[in-house]
PDB file of C-alpha atoms in Angstrom:
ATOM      1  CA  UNK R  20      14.870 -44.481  38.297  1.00  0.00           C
ATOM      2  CA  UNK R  21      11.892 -41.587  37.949  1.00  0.00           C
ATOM      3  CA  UNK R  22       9.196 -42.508  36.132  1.00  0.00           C
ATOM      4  CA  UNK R  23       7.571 -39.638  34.069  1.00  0.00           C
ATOM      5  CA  UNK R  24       3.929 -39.981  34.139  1.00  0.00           C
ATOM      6  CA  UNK R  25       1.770 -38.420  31.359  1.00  0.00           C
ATOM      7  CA  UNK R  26       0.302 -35.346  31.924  1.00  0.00           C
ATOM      8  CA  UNK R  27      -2.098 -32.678  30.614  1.00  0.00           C
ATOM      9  CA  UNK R  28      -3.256 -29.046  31.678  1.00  0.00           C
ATOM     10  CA  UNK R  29      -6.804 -28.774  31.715  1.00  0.00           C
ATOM     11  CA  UNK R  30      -8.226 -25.397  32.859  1.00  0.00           C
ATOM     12  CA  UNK R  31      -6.796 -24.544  35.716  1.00  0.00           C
ATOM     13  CA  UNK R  32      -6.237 -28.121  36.506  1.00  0.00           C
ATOM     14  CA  UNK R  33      -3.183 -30.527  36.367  1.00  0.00           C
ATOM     15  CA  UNK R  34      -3.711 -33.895  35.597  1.00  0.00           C
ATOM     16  CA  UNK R  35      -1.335 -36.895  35.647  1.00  0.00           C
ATOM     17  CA  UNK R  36      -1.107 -40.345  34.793  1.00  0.00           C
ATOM     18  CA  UNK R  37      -4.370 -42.538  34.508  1.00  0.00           C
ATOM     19  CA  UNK R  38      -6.096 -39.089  34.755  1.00  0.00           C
ATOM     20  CA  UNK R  39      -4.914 -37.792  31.646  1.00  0.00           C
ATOM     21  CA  UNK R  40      -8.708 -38.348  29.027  1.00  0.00           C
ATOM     22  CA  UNK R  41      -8.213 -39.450  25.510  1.00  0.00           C
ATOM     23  CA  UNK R  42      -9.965 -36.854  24.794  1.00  0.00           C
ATOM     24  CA  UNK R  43      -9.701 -32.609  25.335  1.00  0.00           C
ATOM     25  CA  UNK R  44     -12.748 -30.128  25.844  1.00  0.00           C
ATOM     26  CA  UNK R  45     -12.840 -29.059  22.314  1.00  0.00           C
ATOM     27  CA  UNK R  46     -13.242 -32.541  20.800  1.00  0.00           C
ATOM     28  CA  UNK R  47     -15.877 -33.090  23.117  1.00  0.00           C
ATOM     29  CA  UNK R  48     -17.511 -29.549  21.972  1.00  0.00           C
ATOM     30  CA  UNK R  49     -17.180 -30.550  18.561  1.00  0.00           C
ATOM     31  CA  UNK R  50     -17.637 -34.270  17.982  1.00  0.00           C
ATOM     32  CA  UNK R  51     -21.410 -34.465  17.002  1.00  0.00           C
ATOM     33  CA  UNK R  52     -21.414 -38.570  16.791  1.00  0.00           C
ATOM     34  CA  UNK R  53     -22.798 -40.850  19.124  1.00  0.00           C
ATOM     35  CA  UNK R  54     -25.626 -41.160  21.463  1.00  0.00           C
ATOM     36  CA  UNK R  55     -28.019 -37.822  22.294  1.00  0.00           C
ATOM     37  CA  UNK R  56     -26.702 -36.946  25.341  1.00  0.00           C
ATOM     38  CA  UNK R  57     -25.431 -33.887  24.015  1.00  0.00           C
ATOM     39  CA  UNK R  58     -28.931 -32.595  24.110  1.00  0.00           C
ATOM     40  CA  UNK R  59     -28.839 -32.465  27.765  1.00  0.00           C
ATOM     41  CA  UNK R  60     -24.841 -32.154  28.473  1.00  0.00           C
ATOM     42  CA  UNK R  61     -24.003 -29.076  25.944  1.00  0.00           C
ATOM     43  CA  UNK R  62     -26.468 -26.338  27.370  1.00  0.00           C
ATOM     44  CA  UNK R  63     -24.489 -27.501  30.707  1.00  0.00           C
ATOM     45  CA  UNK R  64     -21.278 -27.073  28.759  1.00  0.00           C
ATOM     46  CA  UNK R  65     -21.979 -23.007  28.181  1.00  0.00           C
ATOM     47  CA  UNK R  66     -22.047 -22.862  31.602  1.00  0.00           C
ATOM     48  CA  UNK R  67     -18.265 -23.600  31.650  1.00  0.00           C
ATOM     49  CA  UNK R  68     -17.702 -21.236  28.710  1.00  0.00           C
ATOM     50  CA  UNK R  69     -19.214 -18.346  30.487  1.00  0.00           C
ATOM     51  CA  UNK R  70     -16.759 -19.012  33.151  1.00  0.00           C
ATOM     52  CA  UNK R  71     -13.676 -19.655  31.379  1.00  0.00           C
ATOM     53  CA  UNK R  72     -14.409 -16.363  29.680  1.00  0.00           C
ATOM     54  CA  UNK R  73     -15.101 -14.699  33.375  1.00  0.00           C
ATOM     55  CA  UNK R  74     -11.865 -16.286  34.705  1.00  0.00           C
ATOM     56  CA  UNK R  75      -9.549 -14.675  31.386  1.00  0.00           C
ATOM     57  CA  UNK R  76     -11.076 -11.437  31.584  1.00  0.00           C
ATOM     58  CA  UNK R  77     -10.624 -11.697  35.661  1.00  0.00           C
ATOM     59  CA  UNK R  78      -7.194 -12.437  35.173  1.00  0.00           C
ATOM     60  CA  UNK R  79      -6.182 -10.285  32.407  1.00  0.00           C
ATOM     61  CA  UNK R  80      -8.093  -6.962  32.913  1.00  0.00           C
ATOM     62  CA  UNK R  81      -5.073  -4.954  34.549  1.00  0.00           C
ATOM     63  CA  UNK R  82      -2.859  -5.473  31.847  1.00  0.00           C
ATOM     64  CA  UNK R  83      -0.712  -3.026  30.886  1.00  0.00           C
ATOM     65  CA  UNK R  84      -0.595  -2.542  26.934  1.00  0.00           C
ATOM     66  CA  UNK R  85       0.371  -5.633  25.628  1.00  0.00           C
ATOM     67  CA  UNK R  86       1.495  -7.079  22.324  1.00  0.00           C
ATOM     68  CA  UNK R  87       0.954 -10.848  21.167  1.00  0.00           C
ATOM     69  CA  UNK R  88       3.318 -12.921  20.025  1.00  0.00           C
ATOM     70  CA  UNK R  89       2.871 -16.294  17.984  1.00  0.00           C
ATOM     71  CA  UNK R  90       5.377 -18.771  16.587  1.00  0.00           C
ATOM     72  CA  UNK R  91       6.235 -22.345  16.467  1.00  0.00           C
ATOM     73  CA  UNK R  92       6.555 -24.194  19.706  1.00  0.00           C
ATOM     74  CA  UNK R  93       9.062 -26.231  17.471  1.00  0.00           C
ATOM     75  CA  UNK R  94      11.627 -23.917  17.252  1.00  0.00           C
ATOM     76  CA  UNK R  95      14.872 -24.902  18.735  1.00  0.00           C
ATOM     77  CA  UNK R  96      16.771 -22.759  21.695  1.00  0.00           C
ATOM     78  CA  UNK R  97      19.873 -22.820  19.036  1.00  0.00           C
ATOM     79  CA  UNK R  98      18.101 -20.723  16.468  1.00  0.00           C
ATOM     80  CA  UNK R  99      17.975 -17.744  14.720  1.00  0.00           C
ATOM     81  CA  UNK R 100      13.944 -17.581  15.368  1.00  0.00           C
ATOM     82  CA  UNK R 101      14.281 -18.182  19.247  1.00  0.00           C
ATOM     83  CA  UNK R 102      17.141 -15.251  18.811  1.00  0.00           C
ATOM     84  CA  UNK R 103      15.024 -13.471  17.446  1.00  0.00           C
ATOM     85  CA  UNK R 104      12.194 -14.033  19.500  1.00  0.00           C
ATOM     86  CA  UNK R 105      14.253 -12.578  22.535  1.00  0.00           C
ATOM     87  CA  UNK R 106      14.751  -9.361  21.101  1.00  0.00           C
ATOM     88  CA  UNK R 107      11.319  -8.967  19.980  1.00  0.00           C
ATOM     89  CA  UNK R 108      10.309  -9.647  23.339  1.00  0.00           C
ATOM     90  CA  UNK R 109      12.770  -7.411  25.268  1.00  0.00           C
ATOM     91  CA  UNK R 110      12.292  -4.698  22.285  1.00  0.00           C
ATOM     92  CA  UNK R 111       8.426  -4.958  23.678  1.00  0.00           C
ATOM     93  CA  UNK R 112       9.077  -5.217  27.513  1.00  0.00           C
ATOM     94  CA  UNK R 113      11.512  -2.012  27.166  1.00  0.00           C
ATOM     95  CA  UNK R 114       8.980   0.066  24.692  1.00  0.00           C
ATOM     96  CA  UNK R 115       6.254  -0.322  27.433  1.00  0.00           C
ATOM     97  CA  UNK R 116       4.391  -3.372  26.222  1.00  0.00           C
ATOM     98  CA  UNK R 117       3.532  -6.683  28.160  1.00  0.00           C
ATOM     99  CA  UNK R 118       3.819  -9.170  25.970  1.00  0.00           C
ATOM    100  CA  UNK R 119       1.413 -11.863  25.485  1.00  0.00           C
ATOM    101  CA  UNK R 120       2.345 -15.538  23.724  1.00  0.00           C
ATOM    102  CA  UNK R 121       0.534 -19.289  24.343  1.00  0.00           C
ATOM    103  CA  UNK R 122       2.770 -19.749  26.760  1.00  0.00           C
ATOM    104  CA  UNK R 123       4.465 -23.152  25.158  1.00  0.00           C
ATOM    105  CA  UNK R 124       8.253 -23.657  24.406  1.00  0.00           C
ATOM    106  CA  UNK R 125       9.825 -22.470  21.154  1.00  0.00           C
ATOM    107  CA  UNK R 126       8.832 -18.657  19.959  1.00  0.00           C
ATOM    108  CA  UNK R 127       6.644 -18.654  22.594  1.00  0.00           C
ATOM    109  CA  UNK R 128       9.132 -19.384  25.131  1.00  0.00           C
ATOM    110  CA  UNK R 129      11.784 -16.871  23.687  1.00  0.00           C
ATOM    111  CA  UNK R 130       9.297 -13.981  23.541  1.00  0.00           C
ATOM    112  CA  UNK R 131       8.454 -14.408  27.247  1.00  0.00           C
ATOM    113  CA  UNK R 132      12.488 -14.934  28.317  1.00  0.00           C
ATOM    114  CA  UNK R 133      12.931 -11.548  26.361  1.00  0.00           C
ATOM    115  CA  UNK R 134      10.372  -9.956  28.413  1.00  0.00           C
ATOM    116  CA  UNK R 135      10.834 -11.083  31.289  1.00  0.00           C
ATOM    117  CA  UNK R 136      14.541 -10.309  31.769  1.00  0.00           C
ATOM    118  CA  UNK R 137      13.879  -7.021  30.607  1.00  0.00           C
ATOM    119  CA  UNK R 138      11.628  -6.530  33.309  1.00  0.00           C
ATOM    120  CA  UNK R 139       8.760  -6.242  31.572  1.00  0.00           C
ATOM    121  CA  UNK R 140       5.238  -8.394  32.383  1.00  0.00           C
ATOM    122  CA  UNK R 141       5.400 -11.842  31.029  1.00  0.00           C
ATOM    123  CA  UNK R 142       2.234 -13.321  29.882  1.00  0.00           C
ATOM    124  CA  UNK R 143       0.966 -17.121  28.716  1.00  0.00           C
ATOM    125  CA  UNK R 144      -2.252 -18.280  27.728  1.00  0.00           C
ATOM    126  CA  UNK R 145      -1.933 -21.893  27.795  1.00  0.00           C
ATOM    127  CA  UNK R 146      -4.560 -24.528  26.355  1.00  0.00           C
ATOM    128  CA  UNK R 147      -5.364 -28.331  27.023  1.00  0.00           C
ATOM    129  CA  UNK R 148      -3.888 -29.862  24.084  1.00  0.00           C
ATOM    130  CA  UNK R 149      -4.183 -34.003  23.290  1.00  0.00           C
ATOM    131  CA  UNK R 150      -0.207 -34.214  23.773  1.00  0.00           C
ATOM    132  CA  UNK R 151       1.507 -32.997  26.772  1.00  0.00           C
ATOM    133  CA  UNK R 152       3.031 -29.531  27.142  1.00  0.00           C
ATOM    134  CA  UNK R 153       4.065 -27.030  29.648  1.00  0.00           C
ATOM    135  CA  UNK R 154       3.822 -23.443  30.608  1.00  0.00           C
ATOM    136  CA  UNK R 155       7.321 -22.458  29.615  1.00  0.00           C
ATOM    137  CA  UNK R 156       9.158 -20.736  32.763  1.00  0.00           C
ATOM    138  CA  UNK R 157       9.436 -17.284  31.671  1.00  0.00           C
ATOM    139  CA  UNK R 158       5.853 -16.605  32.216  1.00  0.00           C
ATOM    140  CA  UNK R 159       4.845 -14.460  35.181  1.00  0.00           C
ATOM    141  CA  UNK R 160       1.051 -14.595  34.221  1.00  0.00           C
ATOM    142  CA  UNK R 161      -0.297 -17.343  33.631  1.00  0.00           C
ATOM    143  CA  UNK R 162      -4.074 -18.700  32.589  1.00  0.00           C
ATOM    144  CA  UNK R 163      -4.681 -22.053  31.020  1.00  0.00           C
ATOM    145  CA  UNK R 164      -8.021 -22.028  28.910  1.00  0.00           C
ATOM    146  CA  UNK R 165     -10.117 -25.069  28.059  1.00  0.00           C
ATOM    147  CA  UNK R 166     -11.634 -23.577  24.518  1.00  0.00           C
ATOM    148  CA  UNK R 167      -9.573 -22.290  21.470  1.00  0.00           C
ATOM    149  CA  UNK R 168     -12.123 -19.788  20.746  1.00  0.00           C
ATOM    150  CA  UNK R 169     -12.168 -18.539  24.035  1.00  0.00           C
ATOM    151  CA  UNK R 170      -8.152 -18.097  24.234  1.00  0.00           C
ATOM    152  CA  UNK R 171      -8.192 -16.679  20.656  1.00  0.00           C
ATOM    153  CA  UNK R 172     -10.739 -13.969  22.078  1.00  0.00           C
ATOM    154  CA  UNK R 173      -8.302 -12.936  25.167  1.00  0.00           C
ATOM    155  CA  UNK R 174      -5.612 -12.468  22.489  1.00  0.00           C
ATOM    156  CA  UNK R 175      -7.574 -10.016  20.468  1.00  0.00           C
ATOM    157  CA  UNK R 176      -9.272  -8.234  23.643  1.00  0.00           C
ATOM    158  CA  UNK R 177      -5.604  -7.394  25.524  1.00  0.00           C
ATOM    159  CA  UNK R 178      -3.473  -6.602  22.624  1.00  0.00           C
ATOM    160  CA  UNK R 179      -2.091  -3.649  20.677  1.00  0.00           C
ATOM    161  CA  UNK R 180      -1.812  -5.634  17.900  1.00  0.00           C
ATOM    162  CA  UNK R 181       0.245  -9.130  17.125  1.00  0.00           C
ATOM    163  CA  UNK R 182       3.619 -10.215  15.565  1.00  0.00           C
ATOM    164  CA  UNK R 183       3.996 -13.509  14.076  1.00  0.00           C
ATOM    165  CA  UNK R 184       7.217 -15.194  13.758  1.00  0.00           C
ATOM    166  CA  UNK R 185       7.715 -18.362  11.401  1.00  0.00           C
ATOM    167  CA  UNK R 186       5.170 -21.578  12.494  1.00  0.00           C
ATOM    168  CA  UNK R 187       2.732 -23.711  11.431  1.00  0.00           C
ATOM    169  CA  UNK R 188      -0.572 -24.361  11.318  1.00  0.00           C
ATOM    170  CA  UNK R 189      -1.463 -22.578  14.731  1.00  0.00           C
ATOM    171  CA  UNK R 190       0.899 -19.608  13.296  1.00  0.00           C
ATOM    172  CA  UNK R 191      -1.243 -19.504  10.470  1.00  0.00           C
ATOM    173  CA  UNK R 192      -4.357 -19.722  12.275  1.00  0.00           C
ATOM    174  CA  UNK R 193      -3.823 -17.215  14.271  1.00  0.00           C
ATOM    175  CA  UNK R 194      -2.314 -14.920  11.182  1.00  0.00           C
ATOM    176  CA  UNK R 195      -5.242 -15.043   9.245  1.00  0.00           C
ATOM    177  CA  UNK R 196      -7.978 -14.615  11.729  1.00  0.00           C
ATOM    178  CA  UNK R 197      -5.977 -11.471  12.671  1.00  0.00           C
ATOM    179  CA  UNK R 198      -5.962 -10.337   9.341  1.00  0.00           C
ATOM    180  CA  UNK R 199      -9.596 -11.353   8.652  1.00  0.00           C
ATOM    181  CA  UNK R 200     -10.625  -9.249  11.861  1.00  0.00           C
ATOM    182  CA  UNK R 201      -8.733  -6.514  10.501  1.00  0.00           C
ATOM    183  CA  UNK R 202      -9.975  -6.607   6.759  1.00  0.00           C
ATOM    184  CA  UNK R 203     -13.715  -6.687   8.049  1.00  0.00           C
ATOM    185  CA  UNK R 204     -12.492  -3.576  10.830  1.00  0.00           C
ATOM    186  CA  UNK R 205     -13.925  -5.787  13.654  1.00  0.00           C
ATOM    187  CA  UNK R 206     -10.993  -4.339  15.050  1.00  0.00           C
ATOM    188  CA  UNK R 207      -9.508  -1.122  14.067  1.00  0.00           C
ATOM    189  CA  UNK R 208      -5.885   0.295  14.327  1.00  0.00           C
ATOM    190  CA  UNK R 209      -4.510  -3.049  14.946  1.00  0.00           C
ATOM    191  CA  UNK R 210      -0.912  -4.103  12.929  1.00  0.00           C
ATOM    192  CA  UNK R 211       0.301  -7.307  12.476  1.00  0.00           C
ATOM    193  CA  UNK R 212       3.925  -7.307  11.762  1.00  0.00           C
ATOM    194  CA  UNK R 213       5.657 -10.794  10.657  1.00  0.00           C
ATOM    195  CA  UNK R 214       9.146 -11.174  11.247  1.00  0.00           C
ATOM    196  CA  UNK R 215      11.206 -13.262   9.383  1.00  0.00           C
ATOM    197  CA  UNK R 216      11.178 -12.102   5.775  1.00  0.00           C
ATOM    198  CA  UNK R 217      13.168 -15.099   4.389  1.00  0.00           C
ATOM    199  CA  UNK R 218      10.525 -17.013   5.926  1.00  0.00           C
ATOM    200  CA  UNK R 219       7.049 -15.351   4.903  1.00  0.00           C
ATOM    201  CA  UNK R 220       7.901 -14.033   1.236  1.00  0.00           C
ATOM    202  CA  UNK R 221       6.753 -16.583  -0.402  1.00  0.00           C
ATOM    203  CA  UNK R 222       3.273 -16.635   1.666  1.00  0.00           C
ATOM    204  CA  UNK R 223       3.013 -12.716   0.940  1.00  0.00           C
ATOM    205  CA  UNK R 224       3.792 -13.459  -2.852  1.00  0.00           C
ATOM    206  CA  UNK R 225       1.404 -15.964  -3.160  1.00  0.00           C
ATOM    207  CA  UNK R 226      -1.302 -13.496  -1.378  1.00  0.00           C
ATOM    208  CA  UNK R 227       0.000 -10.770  -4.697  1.00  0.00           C
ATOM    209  CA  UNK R 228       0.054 -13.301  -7.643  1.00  0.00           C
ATOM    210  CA  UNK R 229      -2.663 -15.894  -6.753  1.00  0.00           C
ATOM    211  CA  UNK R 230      -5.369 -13.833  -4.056  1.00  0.00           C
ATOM    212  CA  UNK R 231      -5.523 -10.622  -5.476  1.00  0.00           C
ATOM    213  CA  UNK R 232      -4.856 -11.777  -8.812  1.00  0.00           C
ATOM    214  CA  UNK R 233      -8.002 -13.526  -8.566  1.00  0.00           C
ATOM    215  CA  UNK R 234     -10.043 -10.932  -6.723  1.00  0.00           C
ATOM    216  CA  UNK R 235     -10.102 -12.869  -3.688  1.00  0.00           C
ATOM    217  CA  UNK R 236      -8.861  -9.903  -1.643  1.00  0.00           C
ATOM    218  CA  UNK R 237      -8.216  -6.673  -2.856  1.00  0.00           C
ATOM    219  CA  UNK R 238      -4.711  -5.051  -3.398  1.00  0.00           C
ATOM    220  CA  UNK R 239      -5.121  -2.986  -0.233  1.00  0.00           C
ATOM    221  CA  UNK R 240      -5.254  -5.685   1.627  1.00  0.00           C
ATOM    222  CA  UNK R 241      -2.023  -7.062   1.203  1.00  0.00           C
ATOM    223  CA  UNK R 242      -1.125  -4.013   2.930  1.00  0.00           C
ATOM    224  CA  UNK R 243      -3.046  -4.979   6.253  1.00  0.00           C
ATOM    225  CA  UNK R 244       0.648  -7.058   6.763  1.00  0.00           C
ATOM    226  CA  UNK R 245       4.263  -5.683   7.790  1.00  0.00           C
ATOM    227  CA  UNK R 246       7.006  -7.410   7.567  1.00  0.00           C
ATOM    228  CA  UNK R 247      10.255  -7.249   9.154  1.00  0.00           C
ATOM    229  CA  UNK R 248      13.247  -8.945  10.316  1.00  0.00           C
ATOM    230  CA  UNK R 249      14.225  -6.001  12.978  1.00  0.00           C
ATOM    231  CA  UNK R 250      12.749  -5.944  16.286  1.00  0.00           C
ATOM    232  CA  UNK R 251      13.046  -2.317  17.226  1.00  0.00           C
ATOM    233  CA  UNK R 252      11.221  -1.931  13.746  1.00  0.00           C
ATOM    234  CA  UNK R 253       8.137  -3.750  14.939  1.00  0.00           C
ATOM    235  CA  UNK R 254       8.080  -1.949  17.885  1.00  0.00           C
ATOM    236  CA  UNK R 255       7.932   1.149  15.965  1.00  0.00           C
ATOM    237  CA  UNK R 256       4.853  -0.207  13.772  1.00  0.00           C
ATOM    238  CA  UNK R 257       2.902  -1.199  16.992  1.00  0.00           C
ATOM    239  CA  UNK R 258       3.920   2.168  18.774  1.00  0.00           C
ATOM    240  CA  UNK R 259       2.780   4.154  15.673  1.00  0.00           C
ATOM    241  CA  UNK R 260      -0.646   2.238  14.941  1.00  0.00           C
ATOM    242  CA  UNK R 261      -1.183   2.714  18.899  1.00  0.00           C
ATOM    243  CA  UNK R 262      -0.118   6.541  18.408  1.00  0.00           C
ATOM    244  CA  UNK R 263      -3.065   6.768  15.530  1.00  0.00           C
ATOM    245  CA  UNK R 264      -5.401   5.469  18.041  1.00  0.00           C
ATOM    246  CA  UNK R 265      -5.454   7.437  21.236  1.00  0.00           C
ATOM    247  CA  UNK R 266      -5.180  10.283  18.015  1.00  0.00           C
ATOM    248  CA  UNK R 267      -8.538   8.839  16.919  1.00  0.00           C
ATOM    249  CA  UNK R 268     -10.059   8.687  20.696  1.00  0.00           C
ATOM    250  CA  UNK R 269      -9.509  11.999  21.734  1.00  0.00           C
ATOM    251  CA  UNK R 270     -10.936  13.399  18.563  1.00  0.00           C
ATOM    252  CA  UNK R 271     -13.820  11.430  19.167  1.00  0.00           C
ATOM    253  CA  UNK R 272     -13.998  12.645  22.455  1.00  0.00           C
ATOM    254  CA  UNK R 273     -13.268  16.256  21.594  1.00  0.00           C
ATOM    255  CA  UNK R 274     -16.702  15.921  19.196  1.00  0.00           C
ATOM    256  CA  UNK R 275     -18.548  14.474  21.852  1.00  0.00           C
ATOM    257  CA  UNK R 276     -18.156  17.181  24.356  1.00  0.00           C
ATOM    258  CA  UNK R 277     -18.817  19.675  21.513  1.00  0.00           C
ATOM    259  CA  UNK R 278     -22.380  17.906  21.200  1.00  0.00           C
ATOM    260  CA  UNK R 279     -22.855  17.994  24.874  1.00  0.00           C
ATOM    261  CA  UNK R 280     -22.177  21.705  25.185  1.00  0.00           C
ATOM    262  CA  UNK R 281     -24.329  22.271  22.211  1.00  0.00           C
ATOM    263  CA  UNK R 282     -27.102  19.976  22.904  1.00  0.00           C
ATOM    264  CA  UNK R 283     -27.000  22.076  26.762  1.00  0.00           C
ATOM    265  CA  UNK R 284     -27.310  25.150  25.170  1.00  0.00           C
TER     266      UNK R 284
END
């Protein structure tokens, strides 16, 4: 009889059995208690920062156009979500887009099959998590990251925009820091479609009749989300906001060689 050992990505590392830590990177980051050694280990610790960020941007700088993808790693093979999930991601792969997910099983693991049997470039960021999970086996690219914040930053940097499929609290997570990065135009022509409108109308309700109600957000901002249940229609929405774009960069362009040419003059 096999015996399955434990086991836990961390960075770029595998470990197994008694290697696997009680402990991951981030709880290490965070945890504040105990003795002051973390006045001599943390300034150490940026040091591995800097070059998890070195190793993502390494690894993901010839990327093609790529879309993210988020949804639960719960989702079952058998449903409608990880149906749906393929389409997106072969809607994506055939429109031109890599498409990027965390890599795991569930949404994640449907967006990259769709992808990837579509031809297109299949992409996982991965992250050292206290229970055990794989990079699903769809995923062409892969980069396992230590730090959430660093991972969240690779998301935003490489993609068009994201779409968000039913999930949890990670789903949500990554949802509203999307949408908060939007609202404050740290990043600019950037959609985020969900898909699943059975799924998020009570969310986007709540957002009308509780948030804005209360001045918490303003009405326009409910209109920072799209929402969808058909693929090909998401595709549209990123293709159009990434349409507006390159729009917006050549006419900055265009004013900045009129400046030149009059500044030469």
């Amino acid at each position: 009889m096999t015996t399955i050992r434990r086991e836990r990505r961390q960075g770029p590392s595998v470990l197994r059995g008694s290697m696997v830590t009680d402990s991951t990177y981030d709880q290490r980051l965070l945890d504040r208690r105990g003795p002051t050694d973390w006045l001599h280990m943390d300034p150490w610790r940026v040091l591995r920062i800097q070059s998890e960020f070195v190793e993502g941007f390494g690894a993901l700088a010839e990327l093609p156009p790529a879309v993210t993808v988020f949804g639960s790693a719960r989702t079952g093979r058998d449903s409608k979500e990880y149906e749906m999930g393929v389409r997106l991601g072969r809607a994506l792969a055939e429109a031109g887009f890599a498409v990027i997910t965390g890599g795991g099983p569930g949404v994640m693991e449907a967006a990259n099959k769709g992808a990837l049997e579509s031809g297109g470039v299949s992409v996982g960021l991965g992250i050292e998590l206290p229970h055990e999970q794989h990079m699903n086996e769809y995923v062409d690219l892969g980069v396992e990251f230590r730090y959430f914040f660093v991972r969240k930053t690779m998301f935003v940097k490489y993609s068009s925009g994201f779409v968000t499929l039913p999930g949890g609290f990670g789903t949500l997570d990554e949802l509203f820091e999307a949408l908060t990065l939007v609202q404050t135009r740290k990043v600019t022509s950037f959609p985020v479609v969900l898909m699943g409108t059975e799924f998020w109308a009570p969310l986007i309700d709540w957002i009308r009749t509780t948030l804005v109600t209360a001045g918490k957000v303003s009405p326009h901002d409910v209109d920072l989300i799209q929402i969808t249940d058909d693929p090909d229609a998401a595709v549209d929405i990123i293709l159009a906001a990434d349409r507006q774009q390159q729009a917006g960069t050549a006419r900055r362009e265009e004013v900045a060689a009129r400046h030149t040419v009059g500044d030469a003059q």
